[in-house]
Structure formats: structure tokens, C-alpha cells
Short mmCIF file of C-alpha atoms in Angstrom, two decimals:
data_model
loop_
_atom_site.label_atom_id
_atom_site.label_comp_id
_atom_site.label_asym_id
_atom_site.label_seq_id
_atom_site.Cartn_x
_atom_site.Cartn_y
_atom_site.Cartn_z
CA UNK N 1452 110.64 -14.57 99.21
CA UNK N 1453 112.69 -12.15 97.47
CA UNK N 1454 111.17 -9.10 95.86
CA UNK N 1455 112.47 -9.40 91.78
CA UNK N 1456 111.92 -6.56 89.31
CA UNK N 1457 110.84 -7.85 86.49
CA UNK N 1458 113.69 -7.56 84.35
CA UNK N 1459 112.42 -4.43 81.66
CA UNK N 1460 112.45 -2.45 85.18
CA UNK N 1461 115.55 -0.82 85.97
CA UNK N 1462 116.73 1.89 89.06
CA UNK N 1463 118.76 4.12 87.74
CA UNK N 1464 120.69 6.34 90.80
CA UNK N 1465 120.41 10.22 90.45
CA UNK N 1466 122.72 12.62 93.09
CA UNK N 1467 119.35 13.33 94.85
CA UNK N 1468 116.61 10.84 93.67
CA UNK N 1469 116.39 8.15 91.53
CA UNK N 1470 113.90 6.84 89.65
CA UNK N 1471 112.86 2.62 87.75
CA UNK N 1472 113.07 2.85 84.20
CA UNK N 1473 110.30 0.95 82.93
CA UNK N 1474 111.16 -0.09 79.21
CA UNK N 1475 108.42 -2.21 78.61
CA UNK N 1476 105.52 0.49 79.43
CA UNK N 1477 107.92 3.14 78.57
CA UNK N 1478 107.72 5.09 81.60
CA UNK N 1479 109.65 5.81 84.25
CA UNK N 1480 108.78 6.64 87.86
CA UNK N 1481 110.84 8.30 90.79
CA UNK N 1482 112.17 7.00 94.15
CA UNK N 1483 114.57 8.10 96.86
CA UNK N 1484 117.73 6.83 96.56
CA UNK N 1485 117.09 4.50 99.27
CA UNK N 1486 114.80 2.28 97.87
CA UNK N 1487 117.45 1.97 94.99
CA UNK N 1488 119.92 1.07 97.68
CA UNK N 1489 117.72 -1.60 98.81
CA UNK N 1490 116.83 -2.35 95.33
CA UNK N 1491 120.27 -2.86 94.11
CA UNK N 1492 123.07 -3.28 97.50
CA UNK N 1493 120.40 -5.72 99.11
CA UNK N 1494 118.95 -7.54 96.08
CA UNK N 1495 118.69 -11.06 96.92
CA UNK N 1496 117.59 -10.38 100.61
CA UNK N 1497 114.57 -10.79 102.18
CA UNK N 1498 112.12 -8.53 103.65
CA UNK N 1499 113.32 -9.81 107.11
CA UNK N 1500 117.06 -9.41 106.15
CA UNK N 1501 116.25 -6.13 104.88
CA UNK N 1502 115.03 -4.90 107.82
CA UNK N 1503 117.34 -6.33 110.27
CA UNK N 1504 120.08 -4.54 108.58
CA UNK N 1505 118.76 -0.94 109.03
CA UNK N 1506 118.41 -2.74 112.82
CA UNK N 1507 114.32 -2.35 112.43
CA UNK N 1508 115.09 1.44 112.36
CA UNK N 1509 112.97 2.02 109.00
CA UNK N 1510 110.19 -1.17 108.75
CA UNK N 1511 107.13 0.94 108.42
CA UNK N 1512 109.13 2.84 105.66
CA UNK N 1513 110.76 -0.62 104.21
CA UNK N 1514 107.13 -1.57 103.71
CA UNK N 1515 105.48 1.16 102.11
CA UNK N 1516 108.77 0.58 99.76
CA UNK N 1517 107.30 -2.23 98.71
CA UNK N 1518 103.49 -1.63 98.28
CA UNK N 1519 104.92 1.36 96.10
CA UNK N 1520 106.46 -0.96 94.08
CA UNK N 1521 103.48 -3.82 93.78
CA UNK N 1522 101.10 -1.04 93.54
CA UNK N 1523 103.47 0.13 90.12
CA UNK N 1524 103.87 -3.18 88.69
CA UNK N 1525 107.66 -3.09 88.84
CA UNK N 1526 108.19 -6.60 89.88
CA UNK N 1527 107.22 -9.80 91.95
CA UNK N 1528 108.15 -11.92 94.96
CA UNK N 1529 109.60 -15.35 94.69
CA UNK N 1530 111.45 -18.46 96.04
CA UNK N 1531 113.25 -18.74 92.91
CA UNK N 1532 114.98 -15.44 92.57
CA UNK N 1533 118.08 -17.39 90.61
CA UNK N 1534 115.68 -18.15 87.77
CA UNK N 1535 115.43 -14.91 86.86
CA UNK N 1536 118.38 -12.89 85.14
CA UNK N 1537 118.72 -9.50 84.71
CA UNK N 1538 118.78 -8.25 81.52
CA UNK N 1539 121.59 -7.55 79.20
CA UNK N 1540 123.00 -4.29 78.67
CA UNK N 1541 125.17 -5.16 76.11
CA UNK N 1542 124.63 -3.52 72.91
CA UNK N 1543 125.61 -4.09 69.14
CA UNK N 1544 124.55 -2.96 65.73
CA UNK N 1545 126.29 -5.06 62.68
CA UNK N 1546 125.85 -2.31 60.45
CA UNK N 1547 128.55 1.16 60.02
CA UNK N 1548 125.49 3.43 60.46
CA UNK N 1549 122.16 3.49 62.24
CA UNK N 1550 120.61 7.29 61.24
CA UNK N 1551 121.56 10.06 59.37
CA UNK N 1552 121.13 13.92 59.99
CA UNK N 1553 120.81 15.99 56.51
CA UNK N 1554 120.75 19.98 56.28
CA UNK N 1555 118.64 21.81 53.69
CA UNK N 1556 118.51 25.19 53.15
CA UNK N 1557 117.54 27.31 50.26
CA UNK N 1558 121.03 26.69 48.68
CA UNK N 1559 121.85 23.27 49.23
CA UNK N 1560 122.91 21.04 45.78
CA UNK N 1561 122.61 17.69 47.08
CA UNK N 1562 122.61 14.53 45.08
CA UNK N 1563 119.68 12.77 47.07
CA UNK N 1564 119.68 9.77 44.90
CA UNK N 1565 123.55 9.31 45.26
CA UNK N 1566 123.24 10.05 49.47
CA UNK N 1567 120.09 7.58 49.85
CA UNK N 1568 122.33 4.69 48.16
CA UNK N 1569 125.08 5.19 50.10
CA UNK N 1570 123.02 5.41 53.57
CA UNK N 1571 121.61 2.22 51.82
CA UNK N 1572 125.23 0.72 51.53
CA UNK N 1573 126.02 1.92 54.84
CA UNK N 1574 122.76 -0.01 56.00
CA UNK N 1575 121.37 3.52 57.65
CA UNK N 1576 118.07 3.22 58.76
CA UNK N 1577 116.71 6.35 60.03
CA UNK N 1578 117.23 9.46 58.75
CA UNK N 1579 115.88 12.96 59.59
CA UNK N 1580 115.80 16.17 56.67
CA UNK N 1581 115.50 19.03 58.04
CA UNK N 1582 114.69 21.84 56.03
CA UNK N 1583 115.14 26.15 57.24
CA UNK N 1584 114.01 27.64 53.90
CA UNK N 1585 110.82 27.47 52.21
CA UNK N 1586 110.16 24.10 50.39
CA UNK N 1587 107.16 23.35 47.79
CA UNK N 1588 105.80 20.26 48.03
CA UNK N 1589 107.00 19.33 43.94
CA UNK N 1590 110.60 19.51 45.11
CA UNK N 1591 109.60 17.72 48.51
CA UNK N 1592 107.58 14.59 46.72
CA UNK N 1593 111.24 14.10 44.51
CA UNK N 1594 113.06 14.39 47.68
CA UNK N 1595 110.89 11.75 48.93
CA UNK N 1596 110.98 9.82 46.08
CA UNK N 1597 114.84 9.40 46.45
CA UNK N 1598 113.78 6.60 49.21
CA UNK N 1599 110.87 4.35 47.94
CA UNK N 1600 114.11 1.77 46.57
CA UNK N 1601 115.92 2.39 49.90
CA UNK N 1602 116.07 0.20 52.80
CA UNK N 1603 115.37 3.15 55.19
CA UNK N 1604 112.59 2.20 57.78
CA UNK N 1605 112.30 6.05 59.50
CA UNK N 1606 111.72 9.66 57.72
CA UNK N 1607 111.55 12.66 60.18
CA UNK N 1608 110.99 16.10 58.27
CA UNK N 1609 111.55 19.19 60.00
CA UNK N 1610 110.15 21.70 57.49
CA UNK N 1611 109.22 25.52 57.49
CA UNK N 1612 105.53 26.55 57.87
CA UNK N 1613 104.25 27.65 54.41
CA UNK N 1614 100.53 27.91 52.97
CA UNK N 1615 101.39 25.39 50.74
CA UNK N 1616 102.37 22.99 53.91
CA UNK N 1617 98.65 22.46 54.73
CA UNK N 1618 97.69 19.58 57.38
CA UNK N 1619 95.91 17.69 54.53
CA UNK N 1620 99.19 17.88 51.95
CA UNK N 1621 101.60 16.84 54.42
CA UNK N 1622 99.22 13.80 55.56
CA UNK N 1623 99.06 12.62 51.85
CA UNK N 1624 102.67 12.71 51.58
CA UNK N 1625 102.93 10.34 54.88
CA UNK N 1626 99.66 8.14 52.84
CA UNK N 1627 102.40 8.24 50.19
CA UNK N 1628 105.19 7.52 52.24
CA UNK N 1629 104.83 4.69 54.81
CA UNK N 1630 108.40 5.13 56.30
CA UNK N 1631 107.35 9.07 57.21
CA UNK N 1632 107.32 8.67 61.33
CA UNK N 1633 106.91 12.41 62.09
CA UNK N 1634 106.50 15.61 60.79
CA UNK N 1635 107.92 19.17 62.10
CA UNK N 1636 106.56 22.56 60.90
CA UNK N 1637 108.52 25.10 62.74
CA UNK N 1638 107.40 29.24 62.43
CA UNK N 1639 103.82 28.33 62.37
CA UNK N 1640 101.28 30.65 63.65
CA UNK N 1641 99.69 28.02 66.28
CA UNK N 1642 100.84 24.89 67.61
CA UNK N 1643 98.80 21.90 67.30
CA UNK N 1644 99.69 17.84 66.86
CA UNK N 1645 97.97 16.21 65.14
CA UNK N 1646 97.99 12.52 64.20
CA UNK N 1647 97.63 11.07 60.68
CA UNK N 1648 95.30 8.07 61.56
CA UNK N 1649 95.83 5.54 58.98
CA UNK N 1650 99.49 5.66 59.69
CA UNK N 1651 99.94 6.34 63.08
CA UNK N 1652 102.19 9.28 62.51
CA UNK N 1653 102.58 12.44 64.07
CA UNK N 1654 102.13 16.46 62.18
CA UNK N 1655 103.45 18.62 65.15
CA UNK N 1656 103.42 22.39 64.08
CA UNK N 1657 105.26 24.95 66.26
CA UNK N 1658 105.60 28.73 66.10
CA UNK N 1659 109.32 28.42 67.36
CA UNK N 1660 112.15 29.72 64.33
CA UNK N 1661 114.40 26.49 63.30
CA UNK N 1662 116.39 28.41 60.97
CA UNK N 1663 119.73 26.85 61.45
CA UNK N 1664 121.99 24.17 63.40
CA UNK N 1665 122.61 25.97 66.47
CA UNK N 1666 118.56 25.70 67.64
CA UNK N 1667 119.36 22.21 68.25
CA UNK N 1668 121.15 20.78 70.91
CA UNK N 1669 118.46 21.54 73.73
CA UNK N 1670 118.28 18.98 76.25
CA UNK N 1671 114.62 18.34 77.95
CA UNK N 1672 112.09 16.57 79.35
CA UNK N 1673 110.38 16.21 76.04
CA UNK N 1674 112.96 14.45 73.68
CA UNK N 1675 113.48 11.60 76.76
CA UNK N 1676 114.01 8.18 75.02
CA UNK N 1677 112.34 4.99 77.22
CA UNK N 1678 112.71 1.92 75.62
CA UNK N 1679 114.89 -1.26 75.70
CA UNK N 1680 117.67 0.05 72.63
CA UNK N 1681 118.09 3.58 73.44
CA UNK N 1682 118.79 3.15 77.35
CA UNK N 1683 121.14 -0.26 76.60
CA UNK N 1684 122.66 2.15 73.80
CA UNK N 1685 123.57 4.99 76.21
CA UNK N 1686 125.12 2.85 78.37
CA UNK N 1687 128.07 2.36 76.53
CA UNK N 1688 127.72 5.01 73.31
CA UNK N 1689 126.56 8.59 72.53
CA UNK N 1690 123.00 8.77 72.69
CA UNK N 1691 123.07 11.11 69.96
CA UNK N 1692 125.75 10.42 67.79
CA UNK N 1693 126.31 6.93 68.03
CA UNK N 1694 126.42 5.23 64.69
CA UNK N 1695 125.27 8.44 63.06
CA UNK N 1696 126.35 10.52 59.97
CA UNK N 1697 125.32 13.72 59.17
CA UNK N 1698 124.98 16.54 56.18
CA UNK N 1699 125.04 19.28 56.04
CA UNK N 1700 123.49 22.80 54.17
CA UNK N 1701 126.48 22.79 52.33
CA UNK N 1702 127.24 19.46 51.94
CA UNK N 1703 129.68 18.96 54.20
CA UNK N 1704 130.23 15.30 55.96
CA UNK N 1705 129.80 16.13 59.90
CA UNK N 1706 129.45 13.61 62.78
CA UNK N 1707 126.58 16.90 63.45
CA UNK N 1708 125.88 19.88 61.12
CA UNK N 1709 127.02 22.16 64.59
CA UNK N 1710 130.67 20.06 64.94
CA UNK N 1711 133.41 22.27 63.28
CA UNK N 1712 135.42 18.91 61.71
CA UNK N 1713 134.40 17.81 58.40
CA UNK N 1714 135.42 14.42 57.04
CA UNK N 1715 134.53 15.92 53.51
CA UNK N 1716 132.14 17.18 51.02
CA UNK N 1717 129.19 15.09 49.54
CA UNK N 1718 130.35 16.29 46.27
CA UNK N 1719 133.15 14.42 45.99
CA UNK N 1720 133.69 12.34 48.59
CA UNK N 1721 131.30 9.10 49.87
CA UNK N 1722 129.84 8.44 53.55
CA UNK N 1723 131.44 5.13 53.20
CA UNK N 1724 135.13 6.74 53.00
CA UNK N 1725 134.31 9.32 55.77
CA UNK N 1726 133.19 7.30 58.26
CA UNK N 1727 136.00 4.74 58.57
CA UNK N 1728 138.05 7.81 58.55
CA UNK N 1729 140.45 6.56 61.86
CA UNK N 1730 138.66 9.51 64.10
CA UNK N 1731 135.39 9.46 62.47
CA UNK N 1732 133.80 7.46 65.32
CA UNK N 1733 135.71 8.46 68.37
CA UNK N 1734 133.29 10.83 69.86
CA UNK N 1735 130.32 7.56 69.49
CA UNK N 1736 132.53 6.61 72.59
CA UNK N 1737 131.39 9.23 75.09
CA UNK N 1738 129.32 8.55 77.16
CA UNK N 1739 126.99 9.71 79.74
CA UNK N 1740 128.49 8.45 82.65
CA UNK N 1741 131.62 10.36 81.21
CA UNK N 1742 129.99 13.59 81.02
CA UNK N 1743 130.39 15.98 84.13
CA UNK N 1744 127.21 16.50 86.31
CA UNK N 1745 125.62 14.24 83.49
CA UNK N 1746 126.88 11.08 84.94
CA UNK N 1747 125.64 12.05 88.24
CA UNK N 1748 122.06 12.88 86.40
CA UNK N 1749 118.85 9.83 87.22
CA UNK N 1750 117.91 10.58 83.30
CA UNK N 1751 121.23 9.65 81.71
CA UNK N 1752 120.34 6.75 80.16
CA UNK N 1753 117.19 8.09 78.08
CA UNK N 1754 118.67 11.77 77.80
CA UNK N 1755 119.39 13.27 74.44
CA UNK N 1756 123.64 14.11 74.65
CA UNK N 1757 124.86 17.24 72.57
CA UNK N 1758 129.04 17.52 71.65
CA UNK N 1759 128.52 20.29 69.59
CA UNK N 1760 127.11 22.90 71.98
CA UNK N 1761 128.64 22.59 75.86
CA UNK N 1762 129.73 24.46 78.38
CA UNK N 1763 133.30 24.59 78.39
CA UNK N 1764 134.43 23.84 74.49
CA UNK N 1765 138.42 22.48 75.97
CA UNK N 1766 136.88 19.63 77.70
CA UNK N 1767 135.12 16.82 75.68
CA UNK N 1768 132.96 15.33 79.16
CA UNK N 1769 131.46 19.08 79.69
CA UNK N 1770 128.07 19.13 80.21
CA UNK N 1771 125.34 20.17 77.57
CA UNK N 1772 125.07 24.25 77.62
CA UNK N 1773 121.17 24.12 76.44
CA UNK N 1774 120.42 21.35 79.65
CA UNK N 1775 118.49 23.20 82.29
CA UNK N 1776 118.06 20.35 84.70
CA UNK N 1777 120.30 19.99 88.10
CA UNK N 1778 120.80 16.63 89.17
CA UNK N 1779 121.73 18.14 92.79
CA UNK N 1780 118.80 19.82 93.40
CA UNK N 1781 116.42 17.59 91.34
CA UNK N 1782 115.04 21.22 89.67
CA UNK N 1783 114.86 22.41 85.59
CA UNK N 1784 115.28 25.70 85.79
#
């Protein structure tokens, strides 16, 4: 009998420790690198063969490892291992763009109808609107109205706290616009996260002030994404910038609002012309297996990346400067 991990349970090795990512239950558990070795190097061997490889020195430890795997429901014993192939880690997407980021401040003059029509033509399914200044409920409703006829599946809002934007007002917006996925309210006098019952949308209030794109780029366990699509995508592409287009508060089209290079202004350049420029997609291909230090981190396939704020501005494979985790000590600082 061989122990087989469920196809959705994938071990990932780190410098000091490893993890098993359960992509179906959207969780992970830490495991020693010794167990990672058993699950990968010795995959397909029965228990006796594994113990024999270590000359019987670690029999009790090996038994404890497999007991843990059974208790956590990460796999099962079978004598037909060949009937359970691993999951396919190839990622593909038919449309040019999957997600977009639009920054808005008090001086922004975006033509939202134009923007959302062009995003629709590119196949974009998710958009995040970041409001750094005050926004009236009336203006917010008008902007959201421009999304109604498109194919967007998800809308995230980052809003500055005002007395107008009470939970009740925001909840009504979520009910009216079913595609709102999440609302984050920054500069709030209190911290609270509330679910809008009939929509499964969360509205979160944070005291932190987010008043410019420079507040972005944080790497933290709170932002881990544990699902099959993002996990597979991260094996080949950049986990933040792949298939993304951004429009900064002045209308400049970029990979990210915090990156310096512009591919034209949305007032005179179409999104299609910008994203099909030869070098627009180059940054999409920088994945975590190439980035210094990140390539040794057990969290690399579920962690957001940042190419705008990096330790070495001259090194395209430099570690994100706002990451506080050290995979060599397995500690957050």
C-alpha cells in the first residue's frame, strides 16, 4: 500500500520548513522538510521501503508523519497509485487581461464609460477602484453605473472614510451592485469587518490611511491567496502583475500605478493599444521561482508579489522591500 496525497494537496519546500497547500479547503499546514522529502523523493514507495531507505533509524518519526497526514485528511492509502495522477499545473487564460486597477484622487478626470467598455473588450473580469480622496455617494453610484452592462464578475472598492459612507449606505450599494466583492474603508476612526448578509460581501474599516499608491506592496500572511487558480498561475507568472492593467490617478496606463513606465494616457490611448505593446507583458513572466529569497520561501505560490517596491532597484529579481518574512529563519520580523 502506498500513501497518496489528494491531488489538491500539494507540498511546497522552503529553506527551513515546508508546507502542504490544500487548494480545495483553502488552507495550509507546516511540515518538516523531512516529510517533504518523503512525499516527493520517495513518492510511490510503500512504508517498508521508505523506512528501509533510512536504515530503520527513523521508523517512529515516519509513522508519526503518516499519522499526521491521515489526521489532517491530506491523502489516503491505496494499492492503485497509478490511478491517481497529480494535478495539472499548467495555467492558461484565453483573454488578454484578467484584472485591472484604477486609481482615483480629487483631481482625476477619468472617462469611466470608455474605460469599462475597453476593459470589457479585453476580457477583464475583475477590477479594483482605489479612492485616495473624498468621494460622494452620488459620484460613486455614477461610476458604478458605468460597470453595469459589462462582463465584470468582481469589483473591489478602496474608499476613504467619510460620514456619508456609513455601513448602511455601503451595504445598499452592495445590494444594488451584486458584483461588488469587497469594500475596504481606510482612514476610519475604528476597525471592524462586517458581512453584508444577503450578498456575502465584506465591508472592512481600517484606521490606516491609504492616500497614495506608495501604500501598496505590502507582503503579509493576511494577503495570501490559497486557491487552485492563483496557485497554478504563480508557478509560471507573476502573482500580482500577470494579465493586469492599471490606470493611475492622472490617467497614465501602466502595469502598476507605482511603476515608472507609462504606455500612454487613457485620454488619447486605448487600453488595447497599450497592453499589446511589445514590452507590456514582459513583467508578467517574473515568477517567485526566479526572485531572490522568494524562491526559497514555502509561501511563494500563494503570496502576492511586488515589482514596484523592491530591495534593489537595479535587480528585476530582487525581493519585495515590504516583505517581513525570512524563509531561512522561518520568522516574521
